[in-house]
mmCIF file of C-alpha atoms and ligand atoms in Angstrom:
data_model
loop_
_atom_site.group_PDB
_atom_site.id
_atom_site.type_symbol
_atom_site.label_atom_id
_atom_site.label_comp_id
_atom_site.label_asym_id
_atom_site.label_seq_id
_atom_site.Cartn_x
_atom_site.Cartn_y
_atom_site.Cartn_z
ATOM 1 C CA MET S 1 15.688 46.832 24.482
ATOM 2 C CA LYS S 2 17.462 49.211 22.441
ATOM 3 C CA ILE S 3 19.266 52.248 23.955
ATOM 4 C CA LEU S 4 20.463 55.388 22.203
ATOM 5 C CA VAL S 5 23.275 56.392 23.456
ATOM 6 C CA THR S 6 24.793 60.259 22.623
ATOM 7 C CA GLY S 7 28.127 60.938 22.901
ATOM 8 C CA GLY S 8 28.745 56.835 22.657
ATOM 9 C CA THR S 9 32.113 56.725 21.467
ATOM 10 C CA GLY S 10 33.746 58.992 24.232
ATOM 11 C CA PHE S 11 35.255 58.184 27.470
ATOM 12 C CA ILE S 12 32.219 57.092 29.662
ATOM 13 C CA GLY S 13 30.153 56.440 26.794
ATOM 14 C CA SER S 14 32.362 53.687 25.270
ATOM 15 C CA HIS S 15 32.469 52.101 28.538
ATOM 16 C CA THR S 16 28.890 51.840 29.369
ATOM 17 C CA CYS S 17 28.040 50.717 25.603
ATOM 18 C CA VAL S 18 30.006 47.945 26.504
ATOM 19 C CA GLU S 19 28.520 47.036 29.826
ATOM 20 C CA LEU S 20 24.990 47.746 28.337
ATOM 21 C CA LEU S 21 26.163 45.029 25.244
ATOM 22 C CA GLU S 22 27.340 42.687 28.016
ATOM 23 C CA SER S 23 23.861 43.158 29.745
ATOM 24 C CA GLY S 24 21.802 42.216 26.616
ATOM 25 C CA TYR S 25 20.933 45.554 25.382
ATOM 26 C CA ASP S 26 20.928 46.537 21.875
ATOM 27 C CA VAL S 27 22.657 50.026 21.617
ATOM 28 C CA VAL S 28 22.610 52.792 19.063
ATOM 29 C CA ILE S 29 25.309 55.288 19.093
ATOM 30 C CA ILE S 30 25.143 58.687 17.802
ATOM 31 C CA ASP S 31 28.655 61.022 18.027
ATOM 32 C CA ASN S 32 29.891 63.704 15.961
ATOM 33 C CA LEU S 33 33.262 62.623 16.675
ATOM 34 C CA SER S 34 34.183 66.216 17.796
ATOM 35 C CA ASN S 35 36.292 64.171 20.871
ATOM 36 C CA SER S 36 36.573 60.523 19.628
ATOM 37 C CA LYS S 37 37.544 58.362 17.202
ATOM 38 C CA LYS S 38 35.477 56.150 14.939
ATOM 39 C CA GLU S 39 37.674 53.128 15.863
ATOM 40 C CA VAL S 40 36.173 53.183 19.378
ATOM 41 C CA VAL S 41 32.876 51.731 17.734
ATOM 42 C CA ASP S 42 35.187 48.691 16.310
ATOM 43 C CA TYR S 43 36.873 48.325 19.841
ATOM 44 C CA ILE S 44 33.578 48.014 21.536
ATOM 45 C CA LYS S 45 32.550 45.118 18.974
ATOM 46 C CA GLN S 46 35.671 43.252 19.526
ATOM 47 C CA ILE S 47 35.273 43.486 23.605
ATOM 48 C CA THR S 48 31.860 42.414 23.415
ATOM 49 C CA ASN S 49 31.464 40.587 20.255
ATOM 50 C CA LYS S 50 28.119 42.458 19.549
ATOM 51 C CA LYS S 51 26.406 44.130 16.677
ATOM 52 C CA ILE S 52 25.858 48.046 17.120
ATOM 53 C CA SER S 53 24.498 50.622 14.939
ATOM 54 C CA PHE S 54 26.623 54.095 14.745
ATOM 55 C CA TYR S 55 25.793 57.538 13.102
ATOM 56 C CA GLU S 56 28.670 59.929 12.784
ATOM 57 C CA GLN S 57 26.111 63.019 13.481
ATOM 58 C CA ASP S 58 25.318 65.808 15.297
ATOM 59 C CA VAL S 59 22.847 65.607 18.488
ATOM 60 C CA CYS S 60 22.235 69.568 17.880
ATOM 61 C CA ASN S 61 20.679 68.540 13.999
ATOM 62 C CA LYS S 62 16.928 67.491 14.578
ATOM 63 C CA ASP S 63 16.596 66.014 10.864
ATOM 64 C CA SER S 64 19.518 63.212 11.752
ATOM 65 C CA LEU S 65 17.783 62.254 15.126
ATOM 66 C CA ARG S 66 14.320 62.109 13.573
ATOM 67 C CA ASN S 67 15.874 59.430 10.891
ATOM 68 C CA ILE S 68 17.690 57.419 13.833
ATOM 69 C CA PHE S 69 14.388 57.767 15.366
ATOM 70 C CA LYS S 70 12.501 56.201 12.565
ATOM 71 C CA GLU S 71 15.067 53.539 11.873
ATOM 72 C CA HIS S 72 15.076 52.193 15.119
ATOM 73 C CA SER S 73 12.551 51.405 18.071
ATOM 74 C CA ILE S 74 14.783 53.396 20.716
ATOM 75 C CA ASP S 75 13.354 52.398 24.482
ATOM 76 C CA ALA S 76 15.545 54.745 26.360
ATOM 77 C CA ILE S 77 18.319 57.559 25.923
ATOM 78 C CA ILE S 78 21.608 57.685 27.705
ATOM 79 C CA HIS S 79 22.571 61.390 26.903
ATOM 80 C CA PHE S 80 26.620 61.806 27.295
ATOM 81 C CA ALA S 81 27.221 64.133 24.087
ATOM 82 C CA GLY S 82 28.649 67.245 25.296
ATOM 83 C CA TYR S 83 31.625 69.522 25.824
ATOM 84 C CA LYS S 84 33.544 68.938 29.063
ATOM 85 C CA ALA S 85 36.572 71.069 29.809
ATOM 86 C CA VAL S 86 36.084 73.793 32.437
ATOM 87 C CA GLY S 87 38.775 76.087 31.561
ATOM 88 C CA GLU S 88 37.594 75.843 27.595
ATOM 89 C CA SER S 89 33.998 76.803 29.027
ATOM 90 C CA VAL S 90 35.667 79.968 30.430
ATOM 91 C CA GLU S 91 37.093 81.139 27.510
ATOM 92 C CA ASN S 92 34.296 79.923 25.073
ATOM 93 C CA PRO S 93 31.272 80.528 27.000
ATOM 94 C CA LEU S 94 28.954 80.251 23.963
ATOM 95 C CA MET S 95 30.539 77.288 22.215
ATOM 96 C CA TYR S 96 29.433 75.471 25.663
ATOM 97 C CA TYR S 97 25.990 76.999 26.231
ATOM 98 C CA ARG S 98 25.239 76.100 22.257
ATOM 99 C CA ASN S 99 26.646 72.684 22.257
ATOM 100 C CA ASN S 100 25.569 71.364 25.520
ATOM 101 C CA ILE S 101 21.934 72.772 25.717
ATOM 102 C CA ASP S 102 21.120 72.805 22.031
ATOM 103 C CA SER S 103 22.152 69.300 21.740
ATOM 104 C CA THR S 104 19.785 68.343 24.616
ATOM 105 C CA LEU S 105 16.948 70.526 23.451
ATOM 106 C CA SER S 106 17.235 68.743 19.921
ATOM 107 C CA LEU S 107 17.228 65.206 21.815
ATOM 108 C CA LEU S 108 14.262 66.020 24.089
ATOM 109 C CA GLU S 109 12.068 67.475 21.541
ATOM 110 C CA VAL S 110 12.583 64.281 19.055
ATOM 111 C CA ALA S 111 12.378 62.036 21.801
ATOM 112 C CA ASN S 112 8.964 63.607 22.590
ATOM 113 C CA GLU S 113 8.165 63.613 18.920
ATOM 114 C CA PHE S 114 8.720 59.482 18.950
ATOM 115 C CA ASN S 115 7.243 59.027 22.603
ATOM 116 C CA VAL S 116 10.170 58.050 24.013
ATOM 117 C CA LYS S 117 10.064 59.331 27.526
ATOM 118 C CA LYS S 118 12.981 57.813 29.676
ATOM 119 C CA ILE S 119 16.161 59.297 29.687
ATOM 120 C CA VAL S 120 19.432 58.811 31.778
ATOM 121 C CA PHE S 121 21.759 62.265 31.831
ATOM 122 C CA SER S 122 25.221 62.797 32.401
ATOM 123 C CA SER S 123 25.651 65.245 35.237
ATOM 124 C CA SER S 124 28.362 65.995 37.380
ATOM 125 C CA ALA S 125 29.604 66.611 41.077
ATOM 126 C CA THR S 126 30.431 70.115 39.826
ATOM 127 C CA VAL S 127 26.673 71.198 40.418
ATOM 128 C CA TYR S 128 27.413 71.053 43.968
ATOM 129 C CA GLY S 129 29.548 74.171 43.867
ATOM 130 C CA ASN S 130 31.978 74.243 47.189
ATOM 131 C CA PRO S 131 29.896 72.154 49.473
ATOM 132 C CA LYS S 132 29.935 73.115 52.772
ATOM 133 C CA THR S 133 30.245 69.506 54.716
ATOM 134 C CA LEU S 134 31.300 66.104 53.266
ATOM 135 C CA PRO S 135 30.457 63.624 51.986
ATOM 136 C CA ILE S 136 28.121 65.172 49.461
ATOM 137 C CA ARG S 137 24.211 64.133 49.294
ATOM 138 C CA GLU S 138 21.853 64.485 46.558
ATOM 139 C CA ASP S 139 20.074 67.056 48.605
ATOM 140 C CA PHE S 140 22.701 69.437 49.197
ATOM 141 C CA PRO S 141 22.485 73.276 47.647
ATOM 142 C CA LEU S 142 23.368 73.323 43.888
ATOM 143 C CA SER S 143 25.501 76.179 42.684
ATOM 144 C CA THR S 144 28.321 76.361 39.952
ATOM 145 C CA THR S 145 31.510 78.509 39.238
ATOM 146 C CA ASN S 146 31.900 78.211 35.476
ATOM 147 C CA PRO S 147 30.199 78.146 32.231
ATOM 148 C CA TYR S 148 30.514 74.193 32.191
ATOM 149 C CA GLY S 149 28.760 73.495 35.302
ATOM 150 C CA SER S 150 26.188 75.925 34.688
ATOM 151 C CA THR S 151 25.319 73.958 31.675
ATOM 152 C CA LYS S 152 24.982 70.578 33.682
ATOM 153 C CA LEU S 153 22.540 72.603 36.305
ATOM 154 C CA ILE S 154 20.661 74.595 33.414
ATOM 155 C CA ILE S 155 19.971 70.794 31.870
ATOM 156 C CA GLU S 156 19.079 69.396 35.219
ATOM 157 C CA GLY S 157 16.451 72.036 35.448
ATOM 158 C CA ILE S 158 14.959 71.558 32.116
ATOM 159 C CA LEU S 159 14.662 67.797 33.034
ATOM 160 C CA ARG S 160 13.066 68.702 36.122
ATOM 161 C CA ASP S 161 10.605 70.873 34.560
ATOM 162 C CA LEU S 162 10.016 68.523 31.553
ATOM 163 C CA TYR S 163 9.233 66.162 34.454
ATOM 164 C CA LYS S 164 6.430 68.408 36.124
ATOM 165 C CA SER S 165 5.095 69.056 32.761
ATOM 166 C CA ASP S 166 4.223 65.879 31.600
ATOM 167 C CA ASN S 167 4.701 62.754 34.299
ATOM 168 C CA ASP S 168 5.211 59.954 31.692
ATOM 169 C CA TRP S 169 8.742 61.592 31.654
ATOM 170 C CA SER S 170 11.262 58.826 33.744
ATOM 171 C CA ILE S 171 14.401 60.447 33.915
ATOM 172 C CA ALA S 172 17.519 59.827 35.820
ATOM 173 C CA LEU S 173 20.269 62.588 36.293
ATOM 174 C CA LEU S 174 23.916 60.753 36.888
ATOM 175 C CA ARG S 175 26.163 63.168 38.817
ATOM 176 C CA TYR S 176 29.783 61.606 38.465
ATOM 177 C CA PHE S 177 32.460 62.119 40.445
ATOM 178 C CA ASN S 178 36.039 61.806 39.147
ATOM 179 C CA PRO S 179 36.117 58.837 36.572
ATOM 180 C CA ILE S 180 39.822 57.355 35.665
ATOM 181 C CA GLY S 181 40.895 54.052 34.578
ATOM 182 C CA ALA S 182 39.896 52.144 31.783
ATOM 183 C CA HIS S 183 38.475 48.752 30.200
ATOM 184 C CA LYS S 184 40.698 45.823 31.084
ATOM 185 C CA SER S 185 41.310 44.771 27.682
ATOM 186 C CA GLY S 186 43.101 48.126 27.098
ATOM 187 C CA LEU S 187 41.240 48.857 23.937
ATOM 188 C CA ILE S 188 39.017 51.893 25.339
ATOM 189 C CA GLY S 189 40.210 54.472 27.690
ATOM 190 C CA GLU S 190 41.129 58.170 27.847
ATOM 191 C CA ASN S 191 43.711 59.940 25.988
ATOM 192 C CA PRO S 192 43.138 63.558 25.545
ATOM 193 C CA ASN S 193 45.025 65.367 22.790
ATOM 194 C CA GLY S 194 47.758 68.096 23.672
ATOM 195 C CA ILE S 195 48.336 69.331 27.263
ATOM 196 C CA PRO S 196 45.584 67.478 29.514
ATOM 197 C CA ASN S 197 43.490 69.603 32.333
ATOM 198 C CA ASN S 198 42.643 66.586 34.565
ATOM 199 C CA LEU S 199 44.972 65.016 37.002
ATOM 200 C CA MET S 200 45.123 61.310 35.660
ATOM 201 C CA PRO S 201 45.955 61.788 31.816
ATOM 202 C CA TYR S 202 48.787 64.824 33.425
ATOM 203 C CA ILE S 203 50.194 62.023 35.523
ATOM 204 C CA ILE S 204 50.312 59.249 32.642
ATOM 205 C CA LYS S 205 51.691 62.030 30.371
ATOM 206 C CA VAL S 206 54.340 62.582 32.759
ATOM 207 C CA ALA S 207 54.880 58.816 33.636
ATOM 208 C CA THR S 208 55.447 58.267 29.762
ATOM 209 C CA LYS S 209 57.548 61.036 29.309
ATOM 210 C CA GLU S 210 55.602 63.124 27.141
ATOM 211 C CA LEU S 211 55.540 65.648 29.689
ATOM 212 C CA ASP S 212 58.415 66.558 32.202
ATOM 213 C CA CYS S 213 56.651 67.240 35.491
ATOM 214 C CA LEU S 214 53.143 67.494 37.017
ATOM 215 C CA GLY S 215 52.386 70.736 38.282
ATOM 216 C CA ILE S 216 50.556 69.691 41.670
ATOM 217 C CA PHE S 217 47.811 72.985 42.180
ATOM 218 C CA GLY S 218 48.483 73.516 45.901
ATOM 219 C CA ASN S 219 49.845 71.684 49.080
ATOM 220 C CA ASP S 220 48.126 73.956 51.567
ATOM 221 C CA TYR S 221 44.622 72.655 51.278
ATOM 222 C CA ASN S 222 42.743 71.759 54.309
ATOM 223 C CA THR S 223 43.055 67.823 53.909
ATOM 224 C CA HIS S 224 45.902 64.973 55.276
ATOM 225 C CA ASP S 225 48.587 65.864 53.092
ATOM 226 C CA GLY S 226 47.718 69.639 51.958
ATOM 227 C CA THR S 227 46.721 68.669 48.635
ATOM 228 C CA GLY S 228 43.134 68.726 46.534
ATOM 229 C CA VAL S 229 41.219 65.498 47.568
ATOM 230 C CA ARG S 230 38.123 63.900 45.096
ATOM 231 C CA ASP S 231 36.358 60.688 44.682
ATOM 232 C CA TYR S 232 37.924 58.995 42.118
ATOM 233 C CA ILE S 233 35.899 56.110 40.455
ATOM 234 C CA HIS S 234 36.800 53.550 37.943
ATOM 235 C CA VAL S 235 35.055 54.267 34.867
ATOM 236 C CA VAL S 236 33.841 50.503 34.381
ATOM 237 C CA ASP S 237 31.943 51.084 37.787
ATOM 238 C CA LEU S 238 30.392 54.170 36.332
ATOM 239 C CA ALA S 239 29.378 52.424 33.605
ATOM 240 C CA LYS S 240 27.714 49.634 35.592
ATOM 241 C CA GLY S 241 25.623 52.651 37.034
ATOM 242 C CA HIS S 242 24.223 53.537 33.735
ATOM 243 C CA VAL S 243 22.710 50.156 33.187
ATOM 244 C CA LYS S 244 21.647 50.112 36.568
ATOM 245 C CA ALA S 245 19.898 53.677 35.902
ATOM 246 C CA ILE S 246 18.569 52.337 32.540
ATOM 247 C CA GLU S 247 16.874 49.377 34.587
ATOM 248 C CA LYS S 248 15.287 51.948 37.175
ATOM 249 C CA ILE S 249 14.008 54.540 34.684
ATOM 250 C CA LEU S 250 12.605 51.533 32.479
ATOM 251 C CA LYS S 251 10.533 50.432 35.631
ATOM 252 C CA GLY S 252 8.678 53.482 36.208
ATOM 253 C CA THR S 253 8.550 57.624 35.860
ATOM 254 C CA GLY S 254 9.942 60.156 37.678
ATOM 255 C CA CYS S 255 12.985 62.646 37.673
ATOM 256 C CA ASP S 256 15.847 62.102 40.315
ATOM 257 C CA ALA S 257 19.637 62.527 40.859
ATOM 258 C CA TYR S 258 22.118 59.905 42.068
ATOM 259 C CA ASN S 259 25.591 60.815 43.077
ATOM 260 C CA LEU S 260 28.107 57.907 41.311
ATOM 261 C CA GLY S 261 31.105 58.383 43.131
ATOM 262 C CA THR S 262 33.000 56.014 46.066
ATOM 263 C CA GLY S 263 32.590 57.724 49.125
ATOM 264 C CA ASN S 264 36.508 57.553 49.170
ATOM 265 C CA GLY S 265 38.726 60.654 48.922
ATOM 266 C CA TYR S 266 42.165 60.331 47.637
ATOM 267 C CA SER S 267 44.589 63.372 47.751
ATOM 268 C CA VAL S 268 46.607 64.444 44.647
ATOM 269 C CA LEU S 269 49.699 63.017 46.250
ATOM 270 C CA ASP S 270 47.797 59.614 47.117
ATOM 271 C CA LEU S 271 46.693 59.246 43.507
ATOM 272 C CA VAL S 272 50.474 60.026 42.075
ATOM 273 C CA ASN S 273 51.909 57.554 45.285
ATOM 274 C CA THR S 274 49.850 54.832 44.223
ATOM 275 C CA PHE S 275 50.149 55.241 40.213
ATOM 276 C CA VAL S 276 54.033 55.080 40.601
ATOM 277 C CA LYS S 277 53.908 51.931 43.061
ATOM 278 C CA VAL S 278 51.512 49.786 40.904
ATOM 279 C CA ASN S 279 53.016 50.805 37.611
ATOM 280 C CA ASN S 280 56.839 50.982 38.858
ATOM 281 C CA VAL S 281 57.089 54.467 37.018
ATOM 282 C CA ASP S 282 58.396 57.756 37.702
ATOM 283 C CA VAL S 283 56.282 60.721 37.937
ATOM 284 C CA LYS S 284 58.383 63.835 38.625
ATOM 285 C CA TYR S 285 56.323 66.405 40.104
ATOM 286 C CA LYS S 286 56.410 70.043 41.905
ATOM 287 C CA PHE S 287 53.920 71.930 43.680
ATOM 288 C CA LYS S 288 52.452 75.067 41.922
ATOM 289 C CA ASP S 289 49.888 77.251 43.140
ATOM 290 C CA ARG S 290 46.086 76.658 43.628
ATOM 291 C CA ARG S 291 44.279 76.554 40.413
ATOM 292 C CA ALA S 292 41.614 78.883 40.194
ATOM 293 C CA GLY S 293 38.122 77.541 41.254
ATOM 294 C CA ASP S 294 39.483 74.223 42.809
ATOM 295 C CA ILE S 295 37.778 72.910 46.173
ATOM 296 C CA ASP S 296 39.733 71.405 49.133
ATOM 297 C CA ALA S 297 37.673 68.658 48.945
ATOM 298 C CA CYS S 298 34.819 66.513 47.366
ATOM 299 C CA TYR S 299 33.647 62.994 47.921
ATOM 300 C CA ALA S 300 30.209 61.508 47.453
ATOM 301 C CA ASP S 301 27.610 60.122 49.706
ATOM 302 C CA PRO S 302 27.044 57.087 47.419
ATOM 303 C CA SER S 303 24.077 55.458 49.633
ATOM 304 C CA TYR S 304 21.430 57.334 47.650
ATOM 305 C CA ALA S 305 22.618 55.400 44.686
ATOM 306 C CA TYR S 306 22.892 52.222 46.178
ATOM 307 C CA LYS S 307 19.337 52.115 47.821
ATOM 308 C CA GLU S 308 17.589 53.355 45.182
ATOM 309 C CA LEU S 309 19.691 51.836 41.578
ATOM 310 C CA ASN S 310 21.173 48.862 43.721
ATOM 311 C CA TRP S 311 24.680 49.782 42.464
ATOM 312 C CA LYS S 312 27.967 50.737 44.483
ATOM 313 C CA ALA S 313 31.444 50.891 42.809
ATOM 314 C CA GLU S 314 33.603 48.016 43.622
ATOM 315 C CA LYS S 315 37.318 48.601 42.527
ATOM 316 C CA GLY S 316 40.038 50.551 44.267
ATOM 317 C CA ILE S 317 42.386 53.210 43.263
ATOM 318 C CA GLU S 318 45.381 50.782 42.476
ATOM 319 C CA GLU S 319 43.184 49.191 40.046
ATOM 320 C CA MET S 320 42.091 52.810 38.389
ATOM 321 C CA CYS S 321 45.792 53.635 37.990
ATOM 322 C CA LYS S 322 46.752 49.954 36.504
ATOM 323 C CA ASP S 323 44.060 50.047 34.001
ATOM 324 C CA ALA S 324 44.771 53.662 33.187
ATOM 325 C CA TYR S 325 48.014 53.092 32.618
ATOM 326 C CA ASN S 326 47.730 49.655 30.580
ATOM 327 C CA PHE S 327 45.364 51.232 27.972
ATOM 328 C CA ILE S 328 48.305 53.971 27.278
ATOM 329 C CA LYS S 329 51.082 51.292 27.051
ATOM 330 C CA LYS S 330 48.667 49.184 24.914
ATOM 331 C CA GLN S 331 48.137 52.694 22.254
HETATM 332 P P1 LIG D 401 34.103 62.769 26.391
HETATM 333 O O1 LIG D 401 34.388 63.951 25.302
HETATM 334 O O2 LIG D 401 35.205 61.533 25.907
HETATM 335 O O3 LIG D 401 32.758 62.478 25.413
HETATM 336 C C1 LIG D 401 31.639 63.048 24.725
HETATM 337 C C2 LIG D 401 31.150 62.474 23.321
HETATM 338 O O4 LIG D 401 29.956 63.688 23.012
HETATM 339 C C3 LIG D 401 32.455 62.746 22.460
HETATM 340 O O5 LIG D 401 32.675 61.420 21.802
HETATM 341 C C4 LIG D 401 32.346 63.757 21.533
HETATM 342 O O6 LIG D 401 32.624 63.373 20.332
HETATM 343 C C5 LIG D 401 30.864 63.409 21.825
HETATM 344 N N1 LIG D 401 29.940 65.139 21.555
HETATM 345 C C6 LIG D 401 30.099 65.808 21.931
HETATM 346 N N2 LIG D 401 29.285 67.162 21.335
HETATM 347 C C7 LIG D 401 28.257 66.299 20.210
HETATM 348 C C8 LIG D 401 27.320 66.497 19.288
HETATM 349 N N3 LIG D 401 27.290 67.963 19.457
HETATM 350 N N4 LIG D 401 26.775 65.659 18.819
HETATM 351 C C9 LIG D 401 27.080 64.317 19.118
HETATM 352 N N5 LIG D 401 28.192 64.046 19.862
HETATM 353 C C10 LIG D 401 28.688 64.799 20.165
HETATM 354 O O7 LIG D 401 33.511 63.050 27.528
HETATM 355 P P2 LIG D 401 33.446 61.826 28.770
HETATM 356 O O8 LIG D 401 34.202 62.385 29.524
HETATM 357 O O9 LIG D 401 33.104 60.512 28.102
HETATM 358 O O10 LIG D 401 32.151 62.557 29.252
HETATM 359 C C11 LIG D 401 30.726 62.115 29.159
HETATM 360 C C12 LIG D 401 29.704 63.081 29.840
HETATM 361 O O11 LIG D 401 29.845 62.830 31.152
HETATM 362 C C13 LIG D 401 29.931 64.509 29.085
HETATM 363 O O12 LIG D 401 28.467 65.150 28.675
HETATM 364 C C14 LIG D 401 30.350 65.056 30.421
HETATM 365 O O13 LIG D 401 30.036 66.600 30.737
HETATM 366 C C15 LIG D 401 29.937 64.333 31.377
HETATM 367 N N6 LIG D 401 30.738 64.145 32.567
HETATM 368 C C16 LIG D 401 32.228 63.909 32.682
HETATM 369 C C17 LIG D 401 33.183 63.701 33.830
HETATM 370 C C18 LIG D 401 34.606 63.597 33.343
HETATM 371 O O14 LIG D 401 35.296 63.437 34.391
HETATM 372 N N7 LIG D 401 35.094 62.660 32.337
HETATM 373 C C19 LIG D 401 32.814 64.196 34.715
HETATM 374 C C20 LIG D 401 31.387 64.432 34.989
HETATM 375 C C21 LIG D 401 30.094 64.831 34.124
HETATM 376 N N1 LIG D 402 45.375 68.797 39.634
HETATM 377 C C1 LIG D 402 46.852 69.063 39.781
HETATM 378 N N2 LIG D 402 47.250 68.853 39.033
HETATM 379 C C2 LIG D 402 46.931 68.869 37.235
HETATM 380 C C3 LIG D 402 45.637 68.400 37.571
HETATM 381 C C4 LIG D 402 44.740 68.542 38.225
HETATM 382 O O1 LIG D 402 46.961 68.844 40.822
HETATM 383 O O2 LIG D 402 47.721 68.896 36.349
HETATM 384 C C5 LIG D 402 44.294 68.449 40.835
HETATM 385 C C6 LIG D 402 43.504 69.836 41.255
HETATM 386 O O3 LIG D 402 43.782 70.661 42.068
HETATM 387 C C7 LIG D 402 42.709 68.692 41.760
HETATM 388 C C8 LIG D 402 42.474 67.088 41.404
HETATM 389 O O4 LIG D 402 43.931 67.149 40.838
HETATM 390 O O5 LIG D 402 42.671 68.912 43.120
HETATM 391 C C9 LIG D 402 41.376 66.785 40.354
HETATM 392 O O6 LIG D 402 41.446 67.595 39.155
HETATM 393 P P1 LIG D 402 41.009 67.396 38.032
HETATM 394 O O7 LIG D 402 41.087 68.471 37.265
HETATM 395 O O8 LIG D 402 41.379 66.167 37.207
HETATM 396 O O9 LIG D 402 39.536 67.289 38.648
HETATM 397 P P2 LIG D 402 38.375 68.149 38.908
HETATM 398 O O10 LIG D 402 37.887 67.571 40.353
HETATM 399 O O11 LIG D 402 39.143 69.222 39.117
HETATM 400 O O12 LIG D 402 37.390 68.117 38.193
#
């Protein structure tokens, strides 16, 4: 079975390629390297000792896609490619709508031409907006507060409409919570350029003394210690969820959404303190004002993914902190 992975050299895509290859799938990657590096292809090969096909191309380009579909007999698609920084999407919404929506439409149109009607899409817990109760179930109301989130919601809608119009499609919408960590080998992981937006890369840059001090956004939230609570999930667990989703969509047809989270909520301070303890490092922090748009707490009810995909997260927060730091030390 051959899987086309868009955005396959990115953080989640690269870990998913490893899990797919280790589960016996063939992998074809298309990535324009706008937020990743070509070396990742070699690291994936090194970890798995398997061959992969890589195309440095833009998913918005339908001719490039057509050539890939002509060259390979694709059985299913995992669509990771897209921009993902919330703040940047507020500053430059057109860039986000153009890239995220356009790449998806091009991909779906070409896939349709080649009669490949099985796709897993990277959605996000951000589509739940500010949930009224916790844990979050898939049937909760959907809303967004920024253009990035809106692109996810729009694409979910496009995929649902597509299925309604043609019941041969088989579609999994995976709503990720907060992926962190890295592969045990230390070869692939997350290392954004510049000042990170997300908590774990920021903690790491303070631990490695690239940045002075972590700003914790708010200590007056309605949580056990006042700092924001999130559902951090090891990226390898998340990657395994994609293999399960592929198994599911290969079996039948339909369009359904699944939460990929652990079901556990940890605060910013929980994560910082665990990181400090397991890696034996200092992480200086100070409290700052709340970040606009942030919510008190967000964690998944992952029971539907367990029931339907036979998947659940297995790795704990200590392993996430160790693996994330191990990757950075090896860079
Ligand atoms: P990433 O930026 O590491 O990976 C995305 C990859 O897509 C990059 O390698 C980038 O070069 C590529 N890309 C972007 N636009 C492209 C285009 N037009 N053509 C070809 N390649 C393109 O991000 P990630 O963290 O691995 O996230 C993967 C997906 O999961 C994204 O869709 C993201 O929105 C979604 N997601 C991520 C998180 C998270 O916290 N990381 C949470 C929820 C959802
Ligand atoms: N956070 C923080 N300082 C930072 C980055 C994030 O205190 O430099 C907090 C943020 O307010 C939230 C949590 O860490 O409570 C996770 O934020 P992140 O941006 O990683 O993910 P989000 O859940 O917002 O997508």
